[in-house]
CSV table of N, CA and C in Angstrom, one decimal:
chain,number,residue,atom,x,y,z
A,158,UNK,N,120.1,55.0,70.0
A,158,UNK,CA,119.8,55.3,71.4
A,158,UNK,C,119.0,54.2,72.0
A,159,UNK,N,119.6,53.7,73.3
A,159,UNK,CA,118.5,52.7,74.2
A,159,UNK,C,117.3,53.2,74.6
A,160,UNK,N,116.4,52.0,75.0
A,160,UNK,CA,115.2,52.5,75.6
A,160,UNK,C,114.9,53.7,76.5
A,161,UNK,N,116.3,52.8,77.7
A,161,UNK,CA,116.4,53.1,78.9
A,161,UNK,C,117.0,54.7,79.0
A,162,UNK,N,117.6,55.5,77.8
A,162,UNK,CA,118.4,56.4,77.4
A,162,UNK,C,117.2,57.4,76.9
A,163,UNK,N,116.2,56.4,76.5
A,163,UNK,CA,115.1,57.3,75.9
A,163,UNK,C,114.6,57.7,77.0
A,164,UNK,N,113.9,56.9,78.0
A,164,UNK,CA,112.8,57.5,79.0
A,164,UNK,C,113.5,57.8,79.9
A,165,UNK,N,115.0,57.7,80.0
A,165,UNK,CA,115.4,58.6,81.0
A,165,UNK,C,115.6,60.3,80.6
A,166,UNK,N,115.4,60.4,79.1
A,166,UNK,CA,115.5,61.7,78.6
A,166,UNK,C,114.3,62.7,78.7
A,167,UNK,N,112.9,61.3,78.7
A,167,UNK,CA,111.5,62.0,78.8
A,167,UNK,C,111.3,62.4,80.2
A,168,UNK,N,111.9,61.8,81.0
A,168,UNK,CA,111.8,62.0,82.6
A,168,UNK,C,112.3,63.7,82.6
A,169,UNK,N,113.9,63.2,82.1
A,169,UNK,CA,114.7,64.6,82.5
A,169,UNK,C,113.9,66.0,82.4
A,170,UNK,N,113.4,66.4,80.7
A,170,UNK,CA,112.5,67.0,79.6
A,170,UNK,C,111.2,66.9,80.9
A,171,UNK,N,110.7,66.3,81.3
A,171,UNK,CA,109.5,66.3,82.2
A,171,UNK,C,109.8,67.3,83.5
A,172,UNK,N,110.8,66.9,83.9
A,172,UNK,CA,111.3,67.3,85.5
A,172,UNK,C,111.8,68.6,85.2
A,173,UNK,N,112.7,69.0,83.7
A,173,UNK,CA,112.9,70.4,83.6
A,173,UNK,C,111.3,71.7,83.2
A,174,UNK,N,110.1,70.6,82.6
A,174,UNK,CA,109.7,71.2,82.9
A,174,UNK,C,108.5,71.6,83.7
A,175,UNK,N,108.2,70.6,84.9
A,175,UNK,CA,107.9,71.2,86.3
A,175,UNK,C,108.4,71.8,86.9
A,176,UNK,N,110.0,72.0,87.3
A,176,UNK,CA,110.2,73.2,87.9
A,176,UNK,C,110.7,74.2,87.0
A,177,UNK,N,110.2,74.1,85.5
A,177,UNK,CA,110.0,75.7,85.2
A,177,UNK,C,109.0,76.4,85.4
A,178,UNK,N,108.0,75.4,85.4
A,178,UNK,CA,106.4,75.9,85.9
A,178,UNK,C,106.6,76.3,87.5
A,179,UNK,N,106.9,75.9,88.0
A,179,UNK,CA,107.1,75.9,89.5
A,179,UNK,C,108.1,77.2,89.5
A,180,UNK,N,108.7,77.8,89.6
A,180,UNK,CA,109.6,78.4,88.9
A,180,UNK,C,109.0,79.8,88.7
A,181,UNK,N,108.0,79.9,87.8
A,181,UNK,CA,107.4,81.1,87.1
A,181,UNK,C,105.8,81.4,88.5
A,182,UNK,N,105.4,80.4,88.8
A,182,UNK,CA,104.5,80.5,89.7
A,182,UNK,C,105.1,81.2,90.9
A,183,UNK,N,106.5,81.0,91.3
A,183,UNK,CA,106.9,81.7,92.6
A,183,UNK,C,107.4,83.1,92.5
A,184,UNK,N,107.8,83.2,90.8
A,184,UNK,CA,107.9,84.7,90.7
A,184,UNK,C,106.7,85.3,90.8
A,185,UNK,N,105.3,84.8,90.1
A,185,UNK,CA,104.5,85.9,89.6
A,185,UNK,C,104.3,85.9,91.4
A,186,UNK,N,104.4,85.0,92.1
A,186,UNK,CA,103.5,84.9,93.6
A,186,UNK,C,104.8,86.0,94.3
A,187,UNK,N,106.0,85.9,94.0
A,187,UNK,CA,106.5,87.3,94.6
A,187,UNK,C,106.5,88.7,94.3
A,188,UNK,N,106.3,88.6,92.7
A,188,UNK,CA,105.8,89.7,92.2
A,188,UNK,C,104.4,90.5,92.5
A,189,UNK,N,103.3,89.4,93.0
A,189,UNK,CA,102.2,89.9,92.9
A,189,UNK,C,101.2,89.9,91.9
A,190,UNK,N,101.3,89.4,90.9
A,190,UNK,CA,100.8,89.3,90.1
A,190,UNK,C,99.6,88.1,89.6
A,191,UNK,N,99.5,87.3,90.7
A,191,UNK,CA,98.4,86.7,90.9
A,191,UNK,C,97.0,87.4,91.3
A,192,UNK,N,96.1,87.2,91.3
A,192,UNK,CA,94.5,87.5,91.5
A,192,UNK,C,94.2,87.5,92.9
A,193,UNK,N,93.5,88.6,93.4
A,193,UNK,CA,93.5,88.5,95.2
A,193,UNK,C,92.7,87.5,95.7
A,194,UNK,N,92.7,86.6,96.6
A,194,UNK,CA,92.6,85.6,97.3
A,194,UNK,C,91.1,85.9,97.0
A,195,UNK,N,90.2,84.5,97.1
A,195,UNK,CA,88.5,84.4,96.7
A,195,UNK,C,88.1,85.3,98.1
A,196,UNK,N,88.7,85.5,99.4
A,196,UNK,CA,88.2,86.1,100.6
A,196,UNK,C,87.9,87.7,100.2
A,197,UNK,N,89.4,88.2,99.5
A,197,UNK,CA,89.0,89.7,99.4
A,197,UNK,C,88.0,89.7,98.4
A,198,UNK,N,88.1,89.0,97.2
A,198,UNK,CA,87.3,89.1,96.2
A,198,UNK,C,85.7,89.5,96.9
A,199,UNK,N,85.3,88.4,98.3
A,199,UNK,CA,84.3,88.7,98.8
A,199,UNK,C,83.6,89.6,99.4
A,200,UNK,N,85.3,90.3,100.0
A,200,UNK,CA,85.0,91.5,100.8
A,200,UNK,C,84.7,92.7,100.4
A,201,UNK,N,85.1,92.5,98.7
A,201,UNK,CA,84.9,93.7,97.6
A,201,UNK,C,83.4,93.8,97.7
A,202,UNK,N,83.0,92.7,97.0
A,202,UNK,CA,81.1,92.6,97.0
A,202,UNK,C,80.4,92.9,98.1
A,203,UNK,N,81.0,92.9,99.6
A,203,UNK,CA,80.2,93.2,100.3
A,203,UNK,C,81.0,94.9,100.3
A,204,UNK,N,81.5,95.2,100.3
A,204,UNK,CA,81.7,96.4,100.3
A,204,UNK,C,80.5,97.3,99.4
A,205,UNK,N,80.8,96.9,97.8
A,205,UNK,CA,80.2,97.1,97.2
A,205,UNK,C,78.6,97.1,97.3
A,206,UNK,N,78.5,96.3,98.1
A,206,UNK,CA,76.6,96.1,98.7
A,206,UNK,C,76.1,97.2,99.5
A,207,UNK,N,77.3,97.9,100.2
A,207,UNK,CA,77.3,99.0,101.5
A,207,UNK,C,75.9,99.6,100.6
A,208,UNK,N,75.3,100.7,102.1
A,208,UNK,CA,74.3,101.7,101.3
A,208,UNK,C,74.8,102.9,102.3
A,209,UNK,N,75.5,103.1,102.8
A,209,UNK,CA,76.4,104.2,103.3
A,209,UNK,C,77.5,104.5,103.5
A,210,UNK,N,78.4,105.0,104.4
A,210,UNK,CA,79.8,105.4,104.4
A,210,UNK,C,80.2,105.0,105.5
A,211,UNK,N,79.3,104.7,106.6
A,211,UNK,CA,80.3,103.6,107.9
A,211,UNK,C,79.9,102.5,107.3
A,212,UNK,N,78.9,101.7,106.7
A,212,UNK,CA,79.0,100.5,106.4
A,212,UNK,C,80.1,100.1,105.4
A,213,UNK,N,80.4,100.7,104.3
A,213,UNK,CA,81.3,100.5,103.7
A,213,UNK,C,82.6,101.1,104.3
A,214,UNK,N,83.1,101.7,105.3
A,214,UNK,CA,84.2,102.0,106.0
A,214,UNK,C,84.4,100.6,107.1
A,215,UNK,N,83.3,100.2,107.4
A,215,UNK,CA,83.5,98.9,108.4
A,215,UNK,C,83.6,97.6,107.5
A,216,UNK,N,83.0,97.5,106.4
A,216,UNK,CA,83.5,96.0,105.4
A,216,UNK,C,85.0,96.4,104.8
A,217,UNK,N,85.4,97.4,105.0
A,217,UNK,CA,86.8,97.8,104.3
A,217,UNK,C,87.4,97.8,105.8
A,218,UNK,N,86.8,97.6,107.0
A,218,UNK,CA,88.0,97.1,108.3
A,218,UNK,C,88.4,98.4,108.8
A,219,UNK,N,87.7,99.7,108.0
A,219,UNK,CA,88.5,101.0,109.1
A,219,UNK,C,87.4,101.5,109.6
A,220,UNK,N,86.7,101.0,109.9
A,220,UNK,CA,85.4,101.8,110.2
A,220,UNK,C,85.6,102.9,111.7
A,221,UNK,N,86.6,102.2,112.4
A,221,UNK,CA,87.1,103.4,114.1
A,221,UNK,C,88.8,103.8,112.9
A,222,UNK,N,89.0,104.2,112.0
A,222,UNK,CA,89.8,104.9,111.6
A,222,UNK,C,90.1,106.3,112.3
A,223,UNK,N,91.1,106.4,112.5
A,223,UNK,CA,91.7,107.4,112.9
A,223,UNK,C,91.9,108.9,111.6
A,224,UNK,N,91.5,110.4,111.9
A,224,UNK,CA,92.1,111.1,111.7
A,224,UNK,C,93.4,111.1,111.1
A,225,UNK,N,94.2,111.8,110.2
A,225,UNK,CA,95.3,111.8,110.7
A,225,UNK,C,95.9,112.9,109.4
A,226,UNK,N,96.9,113.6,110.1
A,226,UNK,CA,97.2,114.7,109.4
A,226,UNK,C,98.6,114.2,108.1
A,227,UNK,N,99.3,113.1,108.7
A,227,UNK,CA,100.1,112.5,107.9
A,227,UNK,C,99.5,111.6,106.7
A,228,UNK,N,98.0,111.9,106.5
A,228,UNK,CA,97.8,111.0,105.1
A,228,UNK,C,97.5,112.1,104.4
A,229,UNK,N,98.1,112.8,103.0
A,229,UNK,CA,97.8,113.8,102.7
A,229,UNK,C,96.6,113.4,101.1
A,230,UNK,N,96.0,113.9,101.0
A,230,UNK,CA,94.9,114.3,100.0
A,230,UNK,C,94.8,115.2,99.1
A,231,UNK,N,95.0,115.4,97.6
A,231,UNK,CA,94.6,116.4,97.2
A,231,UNK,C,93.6,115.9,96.0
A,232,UNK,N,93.2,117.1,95.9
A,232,UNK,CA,91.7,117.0,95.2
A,232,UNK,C,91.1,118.4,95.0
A,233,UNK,N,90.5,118.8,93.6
A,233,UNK,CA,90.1,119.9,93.4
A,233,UNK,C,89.0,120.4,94.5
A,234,UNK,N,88.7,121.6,94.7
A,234,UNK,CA,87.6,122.2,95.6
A,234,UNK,C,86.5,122.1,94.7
A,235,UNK,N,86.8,122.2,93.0
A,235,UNK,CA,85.4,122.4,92.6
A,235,UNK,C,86.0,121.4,91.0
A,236,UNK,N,85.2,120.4,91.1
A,236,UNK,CA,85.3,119.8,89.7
A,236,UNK,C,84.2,120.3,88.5
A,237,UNK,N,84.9,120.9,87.3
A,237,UNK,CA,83.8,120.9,86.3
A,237,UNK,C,83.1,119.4,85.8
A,238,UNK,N,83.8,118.5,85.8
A,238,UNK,CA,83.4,117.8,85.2
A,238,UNK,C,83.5,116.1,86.0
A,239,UNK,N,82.1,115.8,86.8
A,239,UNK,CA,82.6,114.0,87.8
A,239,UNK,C,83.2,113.6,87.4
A,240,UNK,N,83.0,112.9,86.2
A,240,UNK,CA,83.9,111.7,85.4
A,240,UNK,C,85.2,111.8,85.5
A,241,UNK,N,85.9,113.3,85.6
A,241,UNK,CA,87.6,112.9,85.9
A,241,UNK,C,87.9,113.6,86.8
A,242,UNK,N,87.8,113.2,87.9
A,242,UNK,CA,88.4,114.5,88.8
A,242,UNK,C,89.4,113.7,89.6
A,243,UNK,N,90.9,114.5,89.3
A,243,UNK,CA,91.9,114.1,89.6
A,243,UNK,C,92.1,113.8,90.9
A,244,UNK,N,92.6,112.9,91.7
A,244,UNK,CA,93.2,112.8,92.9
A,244,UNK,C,94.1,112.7,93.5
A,245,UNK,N,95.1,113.2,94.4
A,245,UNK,CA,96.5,112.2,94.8
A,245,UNK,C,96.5,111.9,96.3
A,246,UNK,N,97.2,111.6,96.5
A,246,UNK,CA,97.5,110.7,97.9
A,246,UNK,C,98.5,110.3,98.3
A,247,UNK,N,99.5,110.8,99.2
A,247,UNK,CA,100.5,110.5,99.6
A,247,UNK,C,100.3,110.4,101.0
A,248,UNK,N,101.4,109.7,101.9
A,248,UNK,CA,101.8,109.7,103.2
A,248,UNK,C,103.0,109.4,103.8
A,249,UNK,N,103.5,109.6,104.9
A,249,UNK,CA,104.9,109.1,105.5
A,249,UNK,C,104.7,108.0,106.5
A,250,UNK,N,103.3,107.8,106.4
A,250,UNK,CA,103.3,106.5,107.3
A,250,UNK,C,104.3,105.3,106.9
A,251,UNK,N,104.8,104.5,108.3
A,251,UNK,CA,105.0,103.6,107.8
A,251,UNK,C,104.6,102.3,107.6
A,252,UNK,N,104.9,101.2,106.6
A,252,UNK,CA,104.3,100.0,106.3
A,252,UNK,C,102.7,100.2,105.7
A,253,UNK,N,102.9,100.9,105.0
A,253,UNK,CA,101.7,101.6,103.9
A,253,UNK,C,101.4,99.7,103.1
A,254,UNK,N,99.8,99.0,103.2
A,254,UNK,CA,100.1,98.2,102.5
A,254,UNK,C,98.5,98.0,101.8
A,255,UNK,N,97.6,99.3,102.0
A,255,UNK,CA,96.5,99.4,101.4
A,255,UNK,C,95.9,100.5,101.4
A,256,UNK,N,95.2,101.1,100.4
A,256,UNK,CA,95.0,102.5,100.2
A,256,UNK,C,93.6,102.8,99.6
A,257,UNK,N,92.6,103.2,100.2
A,257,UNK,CA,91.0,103.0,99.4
A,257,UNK,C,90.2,104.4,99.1
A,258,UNK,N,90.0,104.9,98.1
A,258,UNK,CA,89.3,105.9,98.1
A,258,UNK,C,87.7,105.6,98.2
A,259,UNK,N,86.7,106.4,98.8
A,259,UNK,CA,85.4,106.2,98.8
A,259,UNK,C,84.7,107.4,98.6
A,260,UNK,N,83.9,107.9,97.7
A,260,UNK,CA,82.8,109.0,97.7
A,260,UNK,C,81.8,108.9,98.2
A,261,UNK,N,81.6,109.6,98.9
A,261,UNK,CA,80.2,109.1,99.9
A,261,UNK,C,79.0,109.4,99.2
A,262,UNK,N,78.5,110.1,97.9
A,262,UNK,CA,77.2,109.7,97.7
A,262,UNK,C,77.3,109.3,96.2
A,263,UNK,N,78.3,108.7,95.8
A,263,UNK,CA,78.4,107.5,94.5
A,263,UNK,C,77.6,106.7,94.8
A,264,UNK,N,77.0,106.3,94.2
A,264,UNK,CA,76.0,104.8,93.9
A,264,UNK,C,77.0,103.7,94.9
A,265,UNK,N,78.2,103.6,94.4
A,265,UNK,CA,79.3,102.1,94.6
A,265,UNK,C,79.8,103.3,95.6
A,266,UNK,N,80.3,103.4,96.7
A,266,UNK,CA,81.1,104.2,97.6
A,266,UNK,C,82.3,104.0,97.3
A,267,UNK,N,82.9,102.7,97.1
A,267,UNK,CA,84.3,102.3,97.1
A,267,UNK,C,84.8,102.5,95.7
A,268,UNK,N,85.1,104.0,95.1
A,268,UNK,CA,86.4,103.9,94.1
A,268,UNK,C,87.2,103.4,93.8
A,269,UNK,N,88.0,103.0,94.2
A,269,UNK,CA,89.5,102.3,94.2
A,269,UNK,C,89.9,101.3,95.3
A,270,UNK,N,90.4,100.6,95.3
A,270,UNK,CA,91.5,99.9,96.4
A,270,UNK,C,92.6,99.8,95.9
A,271,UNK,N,93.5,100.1,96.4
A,271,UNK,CA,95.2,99.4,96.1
A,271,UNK,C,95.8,99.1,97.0
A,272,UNK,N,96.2,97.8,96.6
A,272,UNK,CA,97.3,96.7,97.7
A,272,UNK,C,98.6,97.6,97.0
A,273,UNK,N,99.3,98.1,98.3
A,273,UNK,CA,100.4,98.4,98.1
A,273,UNK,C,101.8,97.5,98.9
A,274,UNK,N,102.4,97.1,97.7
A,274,UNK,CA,103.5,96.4,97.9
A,274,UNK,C,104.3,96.6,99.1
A,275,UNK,N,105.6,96.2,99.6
A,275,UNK,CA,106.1,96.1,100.8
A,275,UNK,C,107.5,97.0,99.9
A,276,UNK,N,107.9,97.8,101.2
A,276,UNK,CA,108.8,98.6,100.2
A,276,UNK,C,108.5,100.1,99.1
A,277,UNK,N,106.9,100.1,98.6
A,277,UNK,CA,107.1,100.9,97.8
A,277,UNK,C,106.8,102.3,98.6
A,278,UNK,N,106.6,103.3,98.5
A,278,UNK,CA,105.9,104.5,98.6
A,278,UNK,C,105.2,103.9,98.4
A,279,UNK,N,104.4,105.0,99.6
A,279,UNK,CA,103.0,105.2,99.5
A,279,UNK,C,102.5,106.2,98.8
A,280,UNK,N,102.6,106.4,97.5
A,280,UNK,CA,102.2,108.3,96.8
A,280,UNK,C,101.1,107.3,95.4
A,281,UNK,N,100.3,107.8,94.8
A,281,UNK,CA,99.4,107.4,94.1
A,281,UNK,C,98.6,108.7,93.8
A,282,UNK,N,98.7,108.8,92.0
A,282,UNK,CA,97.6,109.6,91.7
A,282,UNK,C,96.9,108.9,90.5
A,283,UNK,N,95.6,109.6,90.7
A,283,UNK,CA,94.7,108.9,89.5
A,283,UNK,C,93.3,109.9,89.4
A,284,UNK,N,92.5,109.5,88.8
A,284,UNK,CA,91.3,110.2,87.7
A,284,UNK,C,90.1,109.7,89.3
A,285,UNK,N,89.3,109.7,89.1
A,285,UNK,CA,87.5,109.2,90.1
A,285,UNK,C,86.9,110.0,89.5
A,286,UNK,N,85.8,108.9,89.4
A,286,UNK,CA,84.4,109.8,89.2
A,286,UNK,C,83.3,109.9,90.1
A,287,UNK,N,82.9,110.8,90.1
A,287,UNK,CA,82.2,111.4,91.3
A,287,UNK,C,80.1,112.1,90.7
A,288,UNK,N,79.3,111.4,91.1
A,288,UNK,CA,78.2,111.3,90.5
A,288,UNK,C,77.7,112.9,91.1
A,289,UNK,N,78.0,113.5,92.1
A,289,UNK,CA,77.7,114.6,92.5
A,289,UNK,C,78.7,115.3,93.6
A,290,UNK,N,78.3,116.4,93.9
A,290,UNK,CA,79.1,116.8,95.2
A,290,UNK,C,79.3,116.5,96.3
A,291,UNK,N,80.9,115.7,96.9
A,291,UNK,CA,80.2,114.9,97.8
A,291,UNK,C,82.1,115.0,98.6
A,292,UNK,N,81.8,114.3,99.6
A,292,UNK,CA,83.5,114.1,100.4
A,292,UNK,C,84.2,112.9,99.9
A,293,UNK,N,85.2,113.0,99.5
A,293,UNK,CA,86.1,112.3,98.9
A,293,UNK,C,86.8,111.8,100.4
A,294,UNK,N,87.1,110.6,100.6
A,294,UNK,CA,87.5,109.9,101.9
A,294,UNK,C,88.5,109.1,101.4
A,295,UNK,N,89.7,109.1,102.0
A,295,UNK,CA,91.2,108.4,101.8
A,295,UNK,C,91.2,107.6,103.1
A,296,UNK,N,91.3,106.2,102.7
A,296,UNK,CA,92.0,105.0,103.9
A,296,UNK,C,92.7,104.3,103.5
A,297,UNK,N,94.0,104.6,104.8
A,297,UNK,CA,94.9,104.4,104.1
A,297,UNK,C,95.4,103.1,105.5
A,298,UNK,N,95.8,101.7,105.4
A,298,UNK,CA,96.2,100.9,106.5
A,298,UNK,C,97.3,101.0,106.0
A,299,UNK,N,98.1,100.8,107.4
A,299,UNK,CA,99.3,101.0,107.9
A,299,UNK,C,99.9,100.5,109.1
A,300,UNK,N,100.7,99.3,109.1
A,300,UNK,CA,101.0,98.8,110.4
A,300,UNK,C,99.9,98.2,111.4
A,301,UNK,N,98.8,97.3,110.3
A,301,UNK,CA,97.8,96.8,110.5
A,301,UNK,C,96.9,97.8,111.3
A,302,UNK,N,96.5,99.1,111.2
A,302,UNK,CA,96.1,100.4,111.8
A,302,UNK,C,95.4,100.8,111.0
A,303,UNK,N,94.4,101.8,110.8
A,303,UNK,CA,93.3,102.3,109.5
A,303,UNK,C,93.8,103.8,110.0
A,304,UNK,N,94.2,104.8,109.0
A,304,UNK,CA,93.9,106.4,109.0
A,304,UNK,C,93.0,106.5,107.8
A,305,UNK,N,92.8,107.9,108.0
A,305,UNK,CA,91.5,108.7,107.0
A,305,UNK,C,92.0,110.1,106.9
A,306,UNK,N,91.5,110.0,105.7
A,306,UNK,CA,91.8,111.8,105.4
A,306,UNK,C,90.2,112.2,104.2
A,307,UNK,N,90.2,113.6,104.5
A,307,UNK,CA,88.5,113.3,103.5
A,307,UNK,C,88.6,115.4,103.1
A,308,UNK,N,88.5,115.7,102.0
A,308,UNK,CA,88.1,117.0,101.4
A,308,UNK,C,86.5,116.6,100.8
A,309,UNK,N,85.6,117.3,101.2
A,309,UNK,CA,84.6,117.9,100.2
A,309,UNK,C,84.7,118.8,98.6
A,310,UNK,N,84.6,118.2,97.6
A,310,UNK,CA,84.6,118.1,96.4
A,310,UNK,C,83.3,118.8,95.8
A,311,UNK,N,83.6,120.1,94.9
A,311,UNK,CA,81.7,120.4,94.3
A,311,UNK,C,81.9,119.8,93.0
A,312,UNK,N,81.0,119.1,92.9
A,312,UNK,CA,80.8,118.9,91.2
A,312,UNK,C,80.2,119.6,90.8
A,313,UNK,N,80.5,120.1,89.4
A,313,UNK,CA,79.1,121.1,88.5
A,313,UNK,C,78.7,120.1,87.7
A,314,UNK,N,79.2,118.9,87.1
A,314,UNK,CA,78.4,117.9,86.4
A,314,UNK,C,79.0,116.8,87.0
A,315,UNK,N,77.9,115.9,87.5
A,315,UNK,CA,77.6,114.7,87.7
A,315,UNK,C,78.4,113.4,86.4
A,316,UNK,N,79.4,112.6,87.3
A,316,UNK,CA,80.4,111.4,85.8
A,316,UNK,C,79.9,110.3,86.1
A,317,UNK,N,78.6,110.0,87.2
A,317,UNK,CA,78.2,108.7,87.5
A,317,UNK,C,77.0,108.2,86.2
């Protein structure tokens, strides 16, 4: 084999594999599966800083949220136990593309966030824990728009 036969093989071997890399980066970036942008990461922490439930409703961007009877919520009336108290959350809105639950007298207000993909339902259930008896608050953006939906929850034991 020539020189010229050689390094034109290392180029090729090189070039196949930058755009495999290139390649796998545009899936995981359409899949989603990259790490949320350093901005939200920020917006988390200041959320997380909140010491009430419009402050942390205004660093989460819904703080003039709307009412709304199309974001549905369910949640026990009475939890035995904070640490798992089931939740769900569905809606018919459309262009559903973020979803936040908050407990208003948790230490951290903000339970959950989910970026919800383009396309999927909006329906999501899952566990929260809840340090005492308190209102469970659903925000749900939609068509760059903030709704709310909120049940009062009793705990008989504290999961904080």
């Amino acid at each position: 084999m020539h020189a010229s036969s050689e390094m034109a093989d290392l180029q090729r071997r090189s070039l196949l594999k930058t755009a495999g890399g290139l390649g796998l980066v545009g899936l995981f970036a359409t899949l989603g599966l990259f790490p949320a942008s350093a901005s939200a990461e920020e917006l988390k922490r200041t959320v997380f800083d909140t010491k009430n439930l419009d402050e942390a409703l205004d660093a989460l961007g819904g703080f003039l949220a709307e009412q709304s009877s199309l974001v549905g919520l369910t949640a026990p009336d009475v939890a035995e136990n904070g640490a798992l108290v089931p939740v769900t959350i569905e809606t018919s809105l459309a262009g559903v593309s973020q979803i936040s639950i908050l407990v208003d007298k948790n230490p951290t207000m903000l339970v959950a966030n989910f970026t919800i993909p383009s396309g999927t339902p909006a329906f999501l259930t899952t566990r929260i824990r809840m340090a005492q008896t308190s209102s469970v608050i659903v925000l749900v953006k939609a068509g760059g728009k903030f709704y709310r939906a909120g049940k009062e929850v009793k705990v008989n034991q504290g999961g904080c």
